[in-house]
Coordinates of N, CA and C in Angstrom, one line a residue:
P171 N 83.4 36.3 10.5 CA 83.6 37.7 10.9 C 84.9 38.0 11.8
E172 N 85.2 39.2 11.5 CA 86.5 39.6 12.4 C 86.3 39.6 13.9
E173 N 85.1 39.7 14.4 CA 84.9 39.7 15.8 C 84.9 38.4 16.3
T174 N 84.5 37.4 15.5 CA 84.4 35.9 15.9 C 85.9 35.4 15.9
T175 N 86.8 35.8 15.0 CA 88.2 35.4 14.9 C 88.9 36.1 16.3
S176 N 88.7 37.4 16.5 CA 89.2 37.9 17.6 C 88.9 37.3 19.0
A177 N 87.6 36.7 19.1 CA 87.1 36.0 20.3 C 87.7 34.8 20.3
L178 N 87.8 33.9 19.2 CA 88.4 32.6 19.2 C 89.9 32.9 19.7
N179 N 90.6 33.8 19.3 CA 92.0 34.1 19.7 C 92.0 34.4 21.2
L180 N 91.1 35.2 21.6 CA 91.1 35.5 23.0 C 91.0 34.2 24.0
Y181 N 89.8 33.5 23.6 CA 89.6 32.3 24.5 C 90.6 31.3 24.4
S182 N 91.3 31.1 23.4 CA 92.4 30.3 23.2 C 93.6 30.7 24.1
I183 N 93.8 31.9 24.1 CA 94.8 32.4 25.1 C 94.5 32.2 26.5
L184 N 93.1 32.6 26.8 CA 92.8 32.4 28.2 C 92.6 30.9 28.7
L185 N 92.2 30.1 27.7 CA 92.4 28.5 28.0 C 93.8 28.0 28.3
H186 N 94.7 28.5 27.3 CA 96.2 28.1 27.6 C 96.6 28.7 29.0
K187 N 96.4 29.9 29.3 CA 96.7 30.3 30.6 C 96.0 29.8 31.9
N188 N 94.8 29.2 31.7 CA 94.0 28.6 32.7 C 93.4 27.5 32.3
P189 N 94.2 26.3 32.2 CA 93.8 25.1 31.5 C 92.8 24.3 32.3
N190 N 92.4 24.7 33.5 CA 91.4 24.0 34.4 C 90.2 24.7 34.4
E191 N 90.1 25.7 33.6 CA 88.7 26.7 33.7 C 87.9 26.0 32.5
V192 N 86.7 25.7 33.1 CA 85.8 25.0 32.1 C 85.1 25.9 31.0
I193 N 84.8 27.1 31.5 CA 84.0 28.0 30.7 C 84.7 28.4 29.3
Y194 N 86.1 28.5 29.4 CA 86.8 28.9 28.2 C 86.6 27.9 27.0
P195 N 86.8 26.6 27.2 CA 86.7 25.6 26.0 C 85.0 25.7 25.8
V196 N 84.2 25.8 26.8 CA 82.8 26.0 26.3 C 82.6 27.1 25.3
R197 N 83.1 28.2 25.6 CA 82.8 29.6 24.8 C 83.5 29.3 23.4
L198 N 84.8 28.7 23.4 CA 85.3 28.2 22.1 C 84.4 27.3 21.3
G199 N 83.8 26.3 22.1 CA 82.9 25.5 21.3 C 81.7 26.2 20.6
V200 N 81.2 27.1 21.5 CA 80.0 28.0 20.9 C 80.5 28.9 19.7
L201 N 81.6 29.5 19.8 CA 82.3 30.2 18.8 C 82.6 29.4 17.5
Y202 N 83.2 28.2 17.7 CA 83.5 27.2 16.5 C 82.2 26.9 15.9
G203 N 81.0 26.5 16.7 CA 79.9 26.3 16.1 C 79.3 27.3 15.3
M204 N 79.5 28.5 15.8 CA 79.0 29.7 14.8 C 79.6 29.8 13.5
V205 N 80.7 29.4 13.4 CA 81.5 29.5 12.1 C 81.6 28.1 11.4
N206 N 80.8 27.3 11.8 CA 80.6 25.9 11.3 C 82.1 25.1 11.2
R207 N 82.7 25.3 12.2 CA 83.9 24.3 12.4 C 83.6 23.4 13.4
D208 N 82.7 22.3 13.0 CA 81.9 21.4 13.9 C 83.0 20.5 14.5
R209 N 83.9 20.1 14.1 CA 85.0 19.1 14.5 C 85.5 19.9 15.8
Y210 N 86.0 21.2 15.7 CA 86.5 21.9 16.8 C 85.6 22.1 17.9
A211 N 84.5 22.4 17.5 CA 83.3 22.8 18.5 C 83.1 21.4 19.3
K212 N 83.0 20.3 18.8 CA 82.7 19.2 19.5 C 83.9 18.8 20.4
G213 N 85.2 19.1 19.9 CA 86.3 18.8 20.8 C 86.4 19.7 21.9
S214 N 86.0 21.0 21.6 CA 86.1 21.9 22.7 C 85.0 21.5 23.8
F215 N 83.8 21.2 23.5 CA 82.9 20.7 24.5 C 83.3 19.5 25.3
S216 N 83.9 18.6 24.5 CA 84.3 17.3 25.1 C 85.4 17.6 26.1
H217 N 86.3 18.6 25.7 CA 87.4 19.1 26.4 C 86.9 19.6 27.8
A218 N 85.9 20.5 27.7 CA 85.3 21.0 28.8 C 84.8 20.0 29.7
I219 N 84.1 19.0 29.2 CA 83.5 17.8 30.1 C 84.6 17.2 30.7
G220 N 85.8 17.0 30.1 CA 86.9 16.3 30.7 C 87.5 17.1 31.8
I221 N 87.5 18.3 31.7 CA 88.1 19.3 32.8 C 87.1 19.1 34.1
D222 N 85.8 19.1 34.0 CA 84.9 19.0 35.1 C 83.7 18.6 34.7
S223 N 83.4 17.2 34.9 CA 82.2 16.6 34.3 C 81.0 16.9 35.0
S224 N 81.0 17.6 36.3 CA 80.1 17.8 37.2 C 79.4 19.1 36.7
R225 N 79.9 20.0 35.9 CA 79.5 21.3 35.5 C 78.4 21.1 34.5
Y226 N 77.4 21.9 34.4 CA 76.2 21.8 33.5 C 76.6 22.4 32.1
E227 N 77.3 23.4 32.0 CA 77.6 24.2 30.9 C 78.0 23.5 29.6
P228 N 79.1 22.6 29.7 CA 79.3 21.9 28.4 C 78.2 21.1 27.8
Y229 N 77.4 20.4 28.7 CA 76.4 19.6 28.3 C 75.3 20.4 27.8
F230 N 75.0 21.4 28.3 CA 74.1 22.3 27.8 C 74.3 22.9 26.4
Y231 N 75.5 23.4 26.3 CA 75.9 24.0 25.1 C 76.2 23.0 23.9
F232 N 76.7 21.9 24.3 CA 76.8 20.7 23.5 C 75.4 20.3 22.9
G233 N 74.5 20.4 23.8 CA 73.1 20.0 23.3 C 72.5 21.1 22.3
E234 N 72.9 22.4 22.6 CA 72.4 23.4 21.8 C 73.1 23.3 20.4
F235 N 74.4 23.0 20.5 CA 75.1 22.6 19.2 C 74.3 21.7 18.1
Y236 N 73.8 20.6 18.8 CA 73.1 19.5 18.1 C 71.7 20.1 17.8
Y237 N 71.2 20.7 18.7 CA 69.8 21.2 18.4 C 69.7 22.0 17.3
K238 N 70.6 23.1 17.2 CA 70.8 24.0 15.9 C 71.1 23.1 14.6
R239 N 71.6 22.0 14.6 CA 71.7 21.2 13.4 C 70.8 20.2 13.3
E240 N 69.8 20.4 13.9 CA 68.5 19.6 13.9 C 68.8 17.9 14.2
M241 N 69.8 17.9 15.0 CA 70.4 16.4 15.4 C 69.6 16.3 16.9
Y242 N 68.4 15.9 17.0 CA 67.7 16.0 18.1 C 68.0 14.9 19.2
R243 N 68.2 13.8 18.8 CA 68.5 12.7 19.6 C 69.9 12.9 20.3
Q244 N 70.8 13.5 19.5 CA 72.1 13.8 20.3 C 71.9 15.0 21.3
A245 N 71.1 16.0 20.7 CA 70.8 17.2 21.8 C 70.2 16.7 23.0
F246 N 69.2 15.9 22.8 CA 68.5 15.5 24.1 C 69.4 14.7 25.0
K247 N 70.2 13.9 24.4 CA 71.4 13.1 25.1 C 72.2 14.1 26.1
Y248 N 72.6 15.2 25.4 CA 73.4 16.1 26.2 C 72.4 17.0 27.2
Y249 N 71.3 17.3 26.8 CA 70.5 18.0 27.7 C 70.2 17.3 29.0
K250 N 69.9 15.8 28.9 CA 69.7 15.1 29.9 C 70.7 15.0 30.8
Q251 N 72.0 15.1 30.4 CA 73.1 15.2 31.5 C 73.1 16.3 32.3

């Protein structure tokens, strides 16, 4: 959908301007997951963890990503973090 493409573009720009902000790659990961671009989604969540591994958001949404794909072991791994 057009809204998703616009949101992906927006968060990509925001991340480029604020490379140390965790929430932007997390939101990119969620959006990529919505359009079944799984490799990009996982890369975005991993990128967010690399920025600040103490924040809960990347782990939670990585868990959600796996849960929605019925990959419960992987989901649980990230939920535990």
